[in-house]
């Protein structure tokens, strides 16, 4: 029995300013291409089943192009009679029920099994005279609800194969967290031998957690954290009680994040020379890249010829110069300092404070943030 495990395709994602000749964000198109390649591979390799471990879409309300694209690709699989089990991830799951779930668009497509009702669901299939049961726990609005559903998890001993499918941060010795406010925790102890395979989504790097438990990783590179990762999906083969997994990489755009340039004691000309060399090595055409300048004195940083850099990198999809300015008293400015999700910023702020009632403040504050975010989303 052959199963493809894919996750975190984030359709509708867009980033940076580069647009196609039609005026569509280039990285949005790249993200579609990655998913289309996966569908091409699936049609070519004819799996018995496909499981998608969540974050098919990048947001609760994907744009029309993302919806149209998803339907088109999923119909290609449906026409080939390849069953697709797909669970909701934290990115596409609404905070308020009344917002409605984007996955309802798949309810009436043959061979597609969307799971988005915040409850543990089992779907069994008879494939080559063998019974396989998918135990799916999708994203839930409330953490407690997810924990309760996880407690109900139980493999079915009338099935030849049992697969557990979920979306969240497995947390044990190490936490596979994306630092997102609404992420759910999957306790490492749930990764049991009772399941022939455990298919996970949420963590964007392909990761083997146990012999039978894997994050497929995302199909595209969404941040510079992903720069050195290969992206793709997992081919899972189950036969005679044995499991074989193969990671299959997709051919996607390069993202380059070379080692930082150490600027301690360098003069402006020397820094510019190093930047120029790095850009020449990268060959910017059609690439996304970042150059990090470590420990650069602020007066040297101010002298950098950004116009020259822009001219050298004109045909790149995107580039960033990240400067970690040498401390000369005061906090170091950074050209790429980014405001993270509000909840995350707030949590970091509270953590850094000397306060007696941290827990209470944190809970109250996060509660308010969640309310506001839910209201914004429900607009
Ligand atoms: Mn994701």
mmCIF file of C-alpha atoms and ligand atoms in Angstrom:
data_model
loop_
_atom_site.group_PDB
_atom_site.id
_atom_site.type_symbol
_atom_site.label_atom_id
_atom_site.label_comp_id
_atom_site.label_asym_id
_atom_site.label_seq_id
_atom_site.Cartn_x
_atom_site.Cartn_y
_atom_site.Cartn_z
ATOM 1 C CA UNK A 1 0.000 0.000 0.000
ATOM 2 C CA UNK A 2 1.407 3.355 -1.039
ATOM 3 C CA UNK A 3 0.483 6.587 0.727
ATOM 4 C CA UNK A 4 1.731 10.105 0.126
ATOM 5 C CA UNK A 5 2.081 12.328 3.185
ATOM 6 C CA UNK A 6 2.163 16.054 2.455
ATOM 7 C CA UNK A 7 1.611 19.102 4.682
ATOM 8 C CA UNK A 8 1.924 22.862 5.033
ATOM 9 C CA UNK A 9 1.366 23.813 1.417
ATOM 10 C CA UNK A 10 0.135 27.305 2.479
ATOM 11 C CA UNK A 11 -1.731 28.162 -0.739
ATOM 12 C CA UNK A 12 -2.339 31.894 -0.923
ATOM 13 C CA UNK A 13 0.926 32.740 0.825
ATOM 14 C CA UNK A 14 2.629 35.796 -0.618
ATOM 15 C CA UNK A 15 5.802 37.663 0.264
ATOM 16 C CA UNK A 16 8.072 40.428 -0.989
ATOM 17 C CA UNK A 17 7.347 42.899 -3.766
ATOM 18 C CA UNK A 18 8.358 40.988 -6.870
ATOM 19 C CA UNK A 19 5.400 40.419 -9.192
ATOM 20 C CA UNK A 20 4.930 38.360 -12.347
ATOM 21 C CA UNK A 21 4.265 40.170 -15.664
ATOM 22 C CA UNK A 22 0.542 39.666 -14.843
ATOM 23 C CA UNK A 23 1.011 41.595 -11.610
ATOM 24 C CA UNK A 24 0.652 38.596 -9.289
ATOM 25 C CA UNK A 25 3.013 38.183 -6.372
ATOM 26 C CA UNK A 26 5.874 35.922 -7.483
ATOM 27 C CA UNK A 27 6.144 33.997 -4.226
ATOM 28 C CA UNK A 28 2.400 33.322 -4.286
ATOM 29 C CA UNK A 29 2.851 31.769 -7.737
ATOM 30 C CA UNK A 30 5.900 29.814 -6.519
ATOM 31 C CA UNK A 31 3.805 28.356 -3.713
ATOM 32 C CA UNK A 32 1.185 27.201 -6.250
ATOM 33 C CA UNK A 33 3.894 25.672 -8.432
ATOM 34 C CA UNK A 34 5.210 23.604 -5.526
ATOM 35 C CA UNK A 35 1.745 22.169 -4.856
ATOM 36 C CA UNK A 36 1.101 21.545 -8.534
ATOM 37 C CA UNK A 37 4.383 19.636 -8.722
ATOM 38 C CA UNK A 38 3.234 17.502 -5.821
ATOM 39 C CA UNK A 39 -0.051 16.767 -7.612
ATOM 40 C CA UNK A 40 1.884 15.923 -10.801
ATOM 41 C CA UNK A 41 4.043 13.479 -8.798
ATOM 42 C CA UNK A 42 0.933 11.931 -7.241
ATOM 43 C CA UNK A 43 -0.775 11.427 -10.594
ATOM 44 C CA UNK A 44 2.405 9.904 -11.946
ATOM 45 C CA UNK A 45 3.101 7.565 -9.007
ATOM 46 C CA UNK A 46 -0.564 6.553 -8.438
ATOM 47 C CA UNK A 47 -0.662 6.218 -4.629
ATOM 48 C CA UNK A 48 -3.540 4.383 -2.940
ATOM 49 C CA UNK A 49 -4.150 7.314 -0.642
ATOM 50 C CA UNK A 50 -2.967 10.873 0.023
ATOM 51 C CA UNK A 51 -2.958 12.444 3.470
ATOM 52 C CA UNK A 52 -2.506 16.178 3.951
ATOM 53 C CA UNK A 53 -1.561 17.118 7.523
ATOM 54 C CA UNK A 54 -2.925 20.664 7.569
ATOM 55 C CA UNK A 55 -2.257 24.244 6.454
ATOM 56 C CA UNK A 56 -3.381 23.566 2.903
ATOM 57 C CA UNK A 57 -4.174 27.296 2.860
ATOM 58 C CA UNK A 58 -2.107 30.088 4.352
ATOM 59 C CA UNK A 59 -5.071 31.828 5.920
ATOM 60 C CA UNK A 60 -8.650 31.552 7.159
ATOM 61 C CA UNK A 61 -9.816 33.612 4.175
ATOM 62 C CA UNK A 62 -7.605 32.739 1.227
ATOM 63 C CA UNK A 63 -7.958 34.916 -1.864
ATOM 64 C CA UNK A 64 -10.074 33.778 -4.832
ATOM 65 C CA UNK A 65 -7.003 32.763 -6.816
ATOM 66 C CA UNK A 66 -5.850 30.426 -4.028
ATOM 67 C CA UNK A 67 -9.305 28.859 -3.723
ATOM 68 C CA UNK A 68 -9.675 28.372 -7.478
ATOM 69 C CA UNK A 69 -6.202 26.890 -7.706
ATOM 70 C CA UNK A 70 -6.784 24.478 -4.800
ATOM 71 C CA UNK A 71 -10.074 23.240 -6.288
ATOM 72 C CA UNK A 72 -8.487 22.749 -9.705
ATOM 73 C CA UNK A 73 -5.583 20.703 -8.347
ATOM 74 C CA UNK A 74 -7.707 18.654 -5.973
ATOM 75 C CA UNK A 75 -10.123 17.863 -8.820
ATOM 76 C CA UNK A 76 -7.171 16.465 -10.794
ATOM 77 C CA UNK A 77 -6.634 13.950 -7.978
ATOM 78 C CA UNK A 78 -10.343 13.277 -7.603
ATOM 79 C CA UNK A 79 -10.680 12.449 -11.316
ATOM 80 C CA UNK A 80 -7.981 9.817 -10.860
ATOM 81 C CA UNK A 81 -9.991 8.370 -7.941
ATOM 82 C CA UNK A 82 -7.127 8.939 -5.493
ATOM 83 C CA UNK A 83 -8.622 9.402 -2.024
ATOM 84 C CA UNK A 84 -7.406 12.535 -0.236
ATOM 85 C CA UNK A 85 -7.788 12.891 3.523
ATOM 86 C CA UNK A 86 -7.075 16.438 4.585
ATOM 87 C CA UNK A 87 -7.185 18.006 8.038
ATOM 88 C CA UNK A 88 -7.431 21.653 9.044
ATOM 89 C CA UNK A 89 -4.269 23.306 10.344
ATOM 90 C CA UNK A 90 -3.903 26.381 12.524
ATOM 91 C CA UNK A 91 -3.478 28.710 9.537
ATOM 92 C CA UNK A 92 -6.852 28.017 7.913
ATOM 93 C CA UNK A 93 -8.884 27.321 11.031
ATOM 94 C CA UNK A 94 -11.136 30.238 12.100
ATOM 95 C CA UNK A 95 -11.034 31.481 15.681
ATOM 96 C CA UNK A 96 -14.787 31.978 15.594
ATOM 97 C CA UNK A 97 -17.124 29.211 14.433
ATOM 98 C CA UNK A 98 -19.463 31.704 12.760
ATOM 99 C CA UNK A 99 -16.694 32.721 10.351
ATOM 100 C CA UNK A 100 -17.263 29.380 8.607
ATOM 101 C CA UNK A 101 -14.566 26.995 7.421
ATOM 102 C CA UNK A 102 -12.927 27.286 4.009
ATOM 103 C CA UNK A 103 -12.673 23.461 3.905
ATOM 104 C CA UNK A 104 -16.441 23.240 3.416
ATOM 105 C CA UNK A 105 -15.724 23.890 -0.300
ATOM 106 C CA UNK A 106 -14.380 20.323 -0.450
ATOM 107 C CA UNK A 107 -17.429 18.695 1.139
ATOM 108 C CA UNK A 108 -18.955 17.639 -2.158
ATOM 109 C CA UNK A 109 -15.888 16.593 -4.111
ATOM 110 C CA UNK A 110 -15.668 12.837 -4.698
ATOM 111 C CA UNK A 111 -12.768 11.053 -3.012
ATOM 112 C CA UNK A 112 -11.945 14.061 -0.818
ATOM 113 C CA UNK A 113 -12.351 13.735 2.952
ATOM 114 C CA UNK A 114 -11.939 17.154 4.581
ATOM 115 C CA UNK A 115 -11.758 17.032 8.386
ATOM 116 C CA UNK A 116 -12.294 20.369 10.091
ATOM 117 C CA UNK A 117 -14.877 19.983 12.835
ATOM 118 C CA UNK A 118 -12.461 20.098 15.782
ATOM 119 C CA UNK A 119 -13.144 16.477 16.701
ATOM 120 C CA UNK A 120 -11.384 13.154 16.409
ATOM 121 C CA UNK A 121 -12.607 11.405 13.246
ATOM 122 C CA UNK A 122 -11.816 7.999 11.823
ATOM 123 C CA UNK A 123 -11.994 7.144 8.150
ATOM 124 C CA UNK A 124 -11.466 3.578 6.953
ATOM 125 C CA UNK A 125 -10.606 2.491 3.428
ATOM 126 C CA UNK A 126 -10.405 -0.936 1.876
ATOM 127 C CA UNK A 127 -7.399 -0.998 -0.366
ATOM 128 C CA UNK A 128 -6.095 -4.188 -2.046
ATOM 129 C CA UNK A 129 -8.263 -6.260 0.333
ATOM 130 C CA UNK A 130 -6.688 -4.582 3.355
ATOM 131 C CA UNK A 131 -8.357 -2.215 5.788
ATOM 132 C CA UNK A 132 -6.609 1.011 6.666
ATOM 133 C CA UNK A 133 -7.958 3.465 9.215
ATOM 134 C CA UNK A 134 -6.953 7.103 9.404
ATOM 135 C CA UNK A 135 -7.301 8.570 12.891
ATOM 136 C CA UNK A 136 -7.450 12.307 12.326
ATOM 137 C CA UNK A 137 -7.390 15.093 14.884
ATOM 138 C CA UNK A 138 -7.588 18.495 13.175
ATOM 139 C CA UNK A 139 -6.979 21.974 14.583
ATOM 140 C CA UNK A 140 -9.351 22.969 17.402
ATOM 141 C CA UNK A 141 -10.301 26.481 18.561
ATOM 142 C CA UNK A 142 -9.534 25.665 22.164
ATOM 143 C CA UNK A 143 -6.416 23.918 23.447
ATOM 144 C CA UNK A 144 -8.396 21.950 26.020
ATOM 145 C CA UNK A 145 -10.646 20.578 23.300
ATOM 146 C CA UNK A 146 -7.634 19.310 21.362
ATOM 147 C CA UNK A 147 -6.184 17.696 24.498
ATOM 148 C CA UNK A 148 -9.509 15.963 25.143
ATOM 149 C CA UNK A 149 -9.671 14.643 21.577
ATOM 150 C CA UNK A 150 -6.105 13.338 21.868
ATOM 151 C CA UNK A 151 -7.123 11.385 24.980
ATOM 152 C CA UNK A 152 -9.734 9.527 22.878
ATOM 153 C CA UNK A 153 -7.144 8.420 20.345
ATOM 154 C CA UNK A 154 -7.097 4.643 19.977
ATOM 155 C CA UNK A 155 -5.923 2.395 17.186
ATOM 156 C CA UNK A 156 -8.484 0.027 15.669
ATOM 157 C CA UNK A 157 -7.507 -3.621 15.969
ATOM 158 C CA UNK A 158 -9.870 -4.693 13.189
ATOM 159 C CA UNK A 159 -7.741 -2.683 10.752
ATOM 160 C CA UNK A 160 -4.651 -3.993 9.020
ATOM 161 C CA UNK A 161 -3.114 -0.533 9.267
ATOM 162 C CA UNK A 162 -3.706 2.440 11.525
ATOM 163 C CA UNK A 163 -2.474 5.923 10.749
ATOM 164 C CA UNK A 164 -2.586 8.906 13.086
ATOM 165 C CA UNK A 165 -2.897 12.278 11.334
ATOM 166 C CA UNK A 166 -2.623 15.608 13.148
ATOM 167 C CA UNK A 167 -1.348 19.181 13.049
ATOM 168 C CA UNK A 168 0.596 20.695 15.935
ATOM 169 C CA UNK A 169 3.856 21.128 17.795
ATOM 170 C CA UNK A 170 5.120 17.830 19.150
ATOM 171 C CA UNK A 171 6.575 18.638 22.528
ATOM 172 C CA UNK A 172 8.772 16.356 24.532
ATOM 173 C CA UNK A 173 12.497 16.763 25.077
ATOM 174 C CA UNK A 174 12.526 19.149 22.139
ATOM 175 C CA UNK A 175 9.611 21.317 20.968
ATOM 176 C CA UNK A 176 8.782 21.436 17.258
ATOM 177 C CA UNK A 177 7.180 24.809 17.590
ATOM 178 C CA UNK A 178 6.486 27.490 14.967
ATOM 179 C CA UNK A 179 5.993 30.106 17.740
ATOM 180 C CA UNK A 180 2.444 30.745 16.601
ATOM 181 C CA UNK A 181 -0.152 31.801 19.090
ATOM 182 C CA UNK A 182 -2.825 29.284 18.115
ATOM 183 C CA UNK A 183 -0.525 26.295 17.710
ATOM 184 C CA UNK A 184 -1.571 23.146 19.546
ATOM 185 C CA UNK A 185 0.707 20.849 21.500
ATOM 186 C CA UNK A 186 0.964 17.162 20.666
ATOM 187 C CA UNK A 187 2.598 15.423 23.644
ATOM 188 C CA UNK A 188 5.506 13.244 22.485
ATOM 189 C CA UNK A 189 4.026 10.283 24.366
ATOM 190 C CA UNK A 190 1.162 10.164 21.828
ATOM 191 C CA UNK A 191 3.650 9.030 19.185
ATOM 192 C CA UNK A 192 3.070 5.388 20.028
ATOM 193 C CA UNK A 193 3.896 2.138 18.329
ATOM 194 C CA UNK A 194 0.122 1.423 18.149
ATOM 195 C CA UNK A 195 0.118 3.284 14.860
ATOM 196 C CA UNK A 196 1.808 1.992 11.757
ATOM 197 C CA UNK A 197 2.482 5.542 10.698
ATOM 198 C CA UNK A 198 2.036 8.983 12.255
ATOM 199 C CA UNK A 199 1.663 11.813 9.733
ATOM 200 C CA UNK A 200 2.188 15.274 11.135
ATOM 201 C CA UNK A 201 1.934 18.830 9.923
ATOM 202 C CA UNK A 202 2.844 22.240 11.371
ATOM 203 C CA UNK A 203 6.639 22.108 11.753
ATOM 204 C CA UNK A 204 8.023 23.231 8.407
ATOM 205 C CA UNK A 205 11.212 21.168 8.271
ATOM 206 C CA UNK A 206 11.030 17.526 7.204
ATOM 207 C CA UNK A 207 11.678 15.665 10.486
ATOM 208 C CA UNK A 208 11.765 12.049 11.582
ATOM 209 C CA UNK A 209 10.527 12.012 15.187
ATOM 210 C CA UNK A 210 10.455 8.237 15.598
ATOM 211 C CA UNK A 211 10.655 5.205 13.295
ATOM 212 C CA UNK A 212 6.952 5.644 12.542
ATOM 213 C CA UNK A 213 6.400 9.398 13.072
ATOM 214 C CA UNK A 214 7.249 12.191 10.642
ATOM 215 C CA UNK A 215 6.714 15.834 9.847
ATOM 216 C CA UNK A 216 6.569 16.066 6.049
ATOM 217 C CA UNK A 217 7.646 19.724 6.269
ATOM 218 C CA UNK A 218 6.329 22.488 4.035
ATOM 219 C CA UNK A 219 6.394 22.321 0.233
ATOM 220 C CA UNK A 220 7.983 25.772 -0.139
ATOM 221 C CA UNK A 221 10.440 27.963 1.765
ATOM 222 C CA UNK A 222 8.519 30.666 3.592
ATOM 223 C CA UNK A 223 11.194 32.293 5.768
ATOM 224 C CA UNK A 224 14.984 32.369 5.868
ATOM 225 C CA UNK A 225 14.812 29.656 8.544
ATOM 226 C CA UNK A 226 13.886 27.351 5.641
ATOM 227 C CA UNK A 227 16.824 28.449 3.469
ATOM 228 C CA UNK A 228 18.939 25.326 3.920
ATOM 229 C CA UNK A 229 16.075 22.785 3.915
ATOM 230 C CA UNK A 230 14.974 20.596 1.086
ATOM 231 C CA UNK A 231 11.194 20.759 0.678
ATOM 232 C CA UNK A 232 8.877 18.024 -0.470
ATOM 233 C CA UNK A 233 6.691 15.184 0.748
ATOM 234 C CA UNK A 234 6.955 11.615 2.023
ATOM 235 C CA UNK A 235 6.157 8.425 0.163
ATOM 236 C CA UNK A 236 5.010 5.860 2.699
ATOM 237 C CA UNK A 237 4.899 2.170 1.861
ATOM 238 C CA UNK A 238 3.153 -0.301 4.137
ATOM 239 C CA UNK A 239 3.445 -3.997 3.368
ATOM 240 C CA UNK A 240 3.415 -7.106 5.529
ATOM 241 C CA UNK A 241 3.469 -5.003 8.688
ATOM 242 C CA UNK A 242 6.605 -3.207 7.522
ATOM 243 C CA UNK A 243 7.016 0.517 6.976
ATOM 244 C CA UNK A 244 9.245 2.152 4.396
ATOM 245 C CA UNK A 245 9.475 5.917 3.993
ATOM 246 C CA UNK A 246 11.130 7.974 1.262
ATOM 247 C CA UNK A 247 11.416 11.745 1.258
ATOM 248 C CA UNK A 248 10.791 13.174 -2.207
ATOM 249 C CA UNK A 249 12.157 16.666 -2.804
ATOM 250 C CA UNK A 250 10.358 19.198 -4.988
ATOM 251 C CA UNK A 251 12.181 21.463 -7.372
ATOM 252 C CA UNK A 252 11.620 24.932 -5.935
ATOM 253 C CA UNK A 253 13.242 28.348 -6.066
ATOM 254 C CA UNK A 254 16.569 28.762 -4.295
ATOM 255 C CA UNK A 255 16.706 30.728 -1.066
ATOM 256 C CA UNK A 256 20.193 31.620 0.046
ATOM 257 C CA UNK A 257 21.316 32.693 3.492
ATOM 258 C CA UNK A 258 25.115 32.513 3.608
ATOM 259 C CA UNK A 259 27.215 32.723 6.773
ATOM 260 C CA UNK A 260 27.228 36.266 8.234
ATOM 261 C CA UNK A 261 30.008 38.624 7.196
ATOM 262 C CA UNK A 262 32.004 39.436 10.312
ATOM 263 C CA UNK A 263 32.575 43.202 10.165
ATOM 264 C CA UNK A 264 34.551 43.751 13.382
ATOM 265 C CA UNK A 265 37.419 46.177 12.663
ATOM 266 C CA UNK A 266 36.592 46.351 8.937
ATOM 267 C CA UNK A 267 36.617 49.645 7.091
ATOM 268 C CA UNK A 268 33.736 50.686 4.852
ATOM 269 C CA UNK A 269 35.600 49.746 1.638
ATOM 270 C CA UNK A 270 36.398 46.312 3.052
ATOM 271 C CA UNK A 271 32.747 45.702 4.028
ATOM 272 C CA UNK A 272 31.561 46.807 0.563
ATOM 273 C CA UNK A 273 34.130 44.520 -1.045
ATOM 274 C CA UNK A 274 32.886 41.545 0.980
ATOM 275 C CA UNK A 275 29.259 42.349 0.154
ATOM 276 C CA UNK A 276 30.116 42.583 -3.552
ATOM 277 C CA UNK A 277 31.963 39.255 -3.455
ATOM 278 C CA UNK A 278 29.076 37.555 -1.662
ATOM 279 C CA UNK A 279 26.554 38.861 -4.205
ATOM 280 C CA UNK A 280 28.747 37.660 -7.075
ATOM 281 C CA UNK A 281 28.951 34.196 -5.522
ATOM 282 C CA UNK A 282 25.191 34.065 -4.981
ATOM 283 C CA UNK A 283 24.386 35.027 -8.605
ATOM 284 C CA UNK A 284 21.173 36.867 -7.638
ATOM 285 C CA UNK A 285 19.130 36.234 -10.791
ATOM 286 C CA UNK A 286 15.709 34.771 -9.878
ATOM 287 C CA UNK A 287 16.847 34.007 -6.315
ATOM 288 C CA UNK A 288 15.839 35.062 -2.839
ATOM 289 C CA UNK A 289 18.722 35.819 -0.528
ATOM 290 C CA UNK A 290 19.888 37.549 2.598
ATOM 291 C CA UNK A 291 23.248 38.979 3.559
ATOM 292 C CA UNK A 292 23.949 39.328 7.273
ATOM 293 C CA UNK A 293 26.514 41.819 8.535
ATOM 294 C CA UNK A 294 27.644 40.923 12.027
ATOM 295 C CA UNK A 295 29.097 43.377 14.496
ATOM 296 C CA UNK A 296 29.190 46.292 12.088
ATOM 297 C CA UNK A 297 30.039 49.705 13.633
ATOM 298 C CA UNK A 298 27.123 52.082 13.103
ATOM 299 C CA UNK A 299 29.232 54.711 11.278
ATOM 300 C CA UNK A 300 30.369 52.046 8.793
ATOM 301 C CA UNK A 301 26.791 50.847 8.348
ATOM 302 C CA UNK A 302 25.614 54.372 7.568
ATOM 303 C CA UNK A 303 28.176 54.604 4.790
ATOM 304 C CA UNK A 304 27.023 51.513 2.902
ATOM 305 C CA UNK A 305 26.188 52.212 -0.718
ATOM 306 C CA UNK A 306 22.722 50.654 -0.931
ATOM 307 C CA UNK A 307 22.228 52.075 -4.406
ATOM 308 C CA UNK A 308 25.184 50.062 -5.655
ATOM 309 C CA UNK A 309 23.848 46.938 -3.955
ATOM 310 C CA UNK A 310 20.425 47.481 -5.534
ATOM 311 C CA UNK A 311 22.004 47.728 -8.988
ATOM 312 C CA UNK A 312 23.889 44.459 -8.463
ATOM 313 C CA UNK A 313 20.786 42.614 -7.330
ATOM 314 C CA UNK A 314 18.155 44.000 -9.698
ATOM 315 C CA UNK A 315 17.169 40.628 -11.118
ATOM 316 C CA UNK A 316 16.762 38.891 -7.750
ATOM 317 C CA UNK A 317 13.275 37.958 -6.525
ATOM 318 C CA UNK A 318 14.129 39.478 -3.177
ATOM 319 C CA UNK A 319 17.135 40.358 -1.044
ATOM 320 C CA UNK A 320 17.717 41.639 2.437
ATOM 321 C CA UNK A 321 20.720 43.157 4.155
ATOM 322 C CA UNK A 322 20.478 42.294 7.815
ATOM 323 C CA UNK A 323 22.795 44.387 9.965
ATOM 324 C CA UNK A 324 23.647 43.481 13.511
ATOM 325 C CA UNK A 325 25.172 46.792 14.511
ATOM 326 C CA UNK A 326 28.029 46.711 17.023
ATOM 327 C CA UNK A 327 26.912 47.722 20.507
ATOM 328 C CA UNK A 328 28.042 51.224 21.397
ATOM 329 C CA UNK A 329 25.568 51.669 24.210
ATOM 330 C CA UNK A 330 21.837 51.627 23.523
ATOM 331 C CA UNK A 331 20.065 48.861 21.686
ATOM 332 C CA UNK A 332 21.352 47.810 18.263
ATOM 333 C CA UNK A 333 19.174 48.873 15.359
ATOM 334 C CA UNK A 334 18.445 46.227 12.776
ATOM 335 C CA UNK A 335 17.310 46.883 9.239
ATOM 336 C CA UNK A 336 15.063 43.847 9.213
ATOM 337 C CA UNK A 337 13.624 43.977 12.709
ATOM 338 C CA UNK A 338 10.189 42.534 12.236
ATOM 339 C CA UNK A 339 7.228 42.713 14.552
ATOM 340 C CA UNK A 340 6.182 39.188 15.292
ATOM 341 C CA UNK A 341 2.663 37.990 16.012
ATOM 342 C CA UNK A 342 1.341 40.286 18.723
ATOM 343 C CA UNK A 343 0.733 37.467 21.181
ATOM 344 C CA UNK A 344 4.281 36.237 20.751
ATOM 345 C CA UNK A 345 5.710 39.726 21.251
ATOM 346 C CA UNK A 346 3.604 40.203 24.358
ATOM 347 C CA UNK A 347 4.704 36.867 25.816
ATOM 348 C CA UNK A 348 8.359 37.723 25.212
ATOM 349 C CA UNK A 349 7.875 41.116 26.814
ATOM 350 C CA UNK A 350 6.241 39.665 29.920
ATOM 351 C CA UNK A 351 8.933 36.977 30.157
ATOM 352 C CA UNK A 352 11.618 39.659 30.171
ATOM 353 C CA UNK A 353 10.023 41.601 33.033
ATOM 354 C CA UNK A 354 10.637 41.248 36.757
ATOM 355 C CA UNK A 355 7.047 40.848 37.897
ATOM 356 C CA UNK A 356 5.297 38.975 40.658
ATOM 357 C CA UNK A 357 2.080 38.217 38.803
ATOM 358 C CA UNK A 358 3.458 37.213 35.428
ATOM 359 C CA UNK A 359 1.050 34.313 34.959
ATOM 360 C CA UNK A 360 -2.053 36.392 35.638
ATOM 361 C CA UNK A 361 -0.894 39.236 33.376
ATOM 362 C CA UNK A 362 0.037 36.840 30.628
ATOM 363 C CA UNK A 363 -3.312 35.098 30.710
ATOM 364 C CA UNK A 364 -5.282 38.336 30.814
ATOM 365 C CA UNK A 365 -3.236 39.943 28.043
ATOM 366 C CA UNK A 366 -3.327 36.922 25.755
ATOM 367 C CA UNK A 367 -7.066 36.675 26.324
ATOM 368 C CA UNK A 368 -7.568 40.284 25.203
ATOM 369 C CA UNK A 369 -5.340 39.811 22.163
ATOM 370 C CA UNK A 370 -7.228 36.688 21.167
ATOM 371 C CA UNK A 371 -10.571 38.497 21.477
ATOM 372 C CA UNK A 372 -9.419 41.375 19.297
ATOM 373 C CA UNK A 373 -7.893 39.066 16.693
ATOM 374 C CA UNK A 374 -11.063 36.996 16.571
ATOM 375 C CA UNK A 375 -13.135 40.165 16.107
ATOM 376 C CA UNK A 376 -10.878 41.384 13.274
ATOM 377 C CA UNK A 377 -11.146 38.043 11.553
ATOM 378 C CA UNK A 378 -14.923 37.966 11.864
ATOM 379 C CA UNK A 379 -15.282 41.311 10.044
HETATM 380 MN MN1 LIG B 1 2.209 25.663 8.591
#
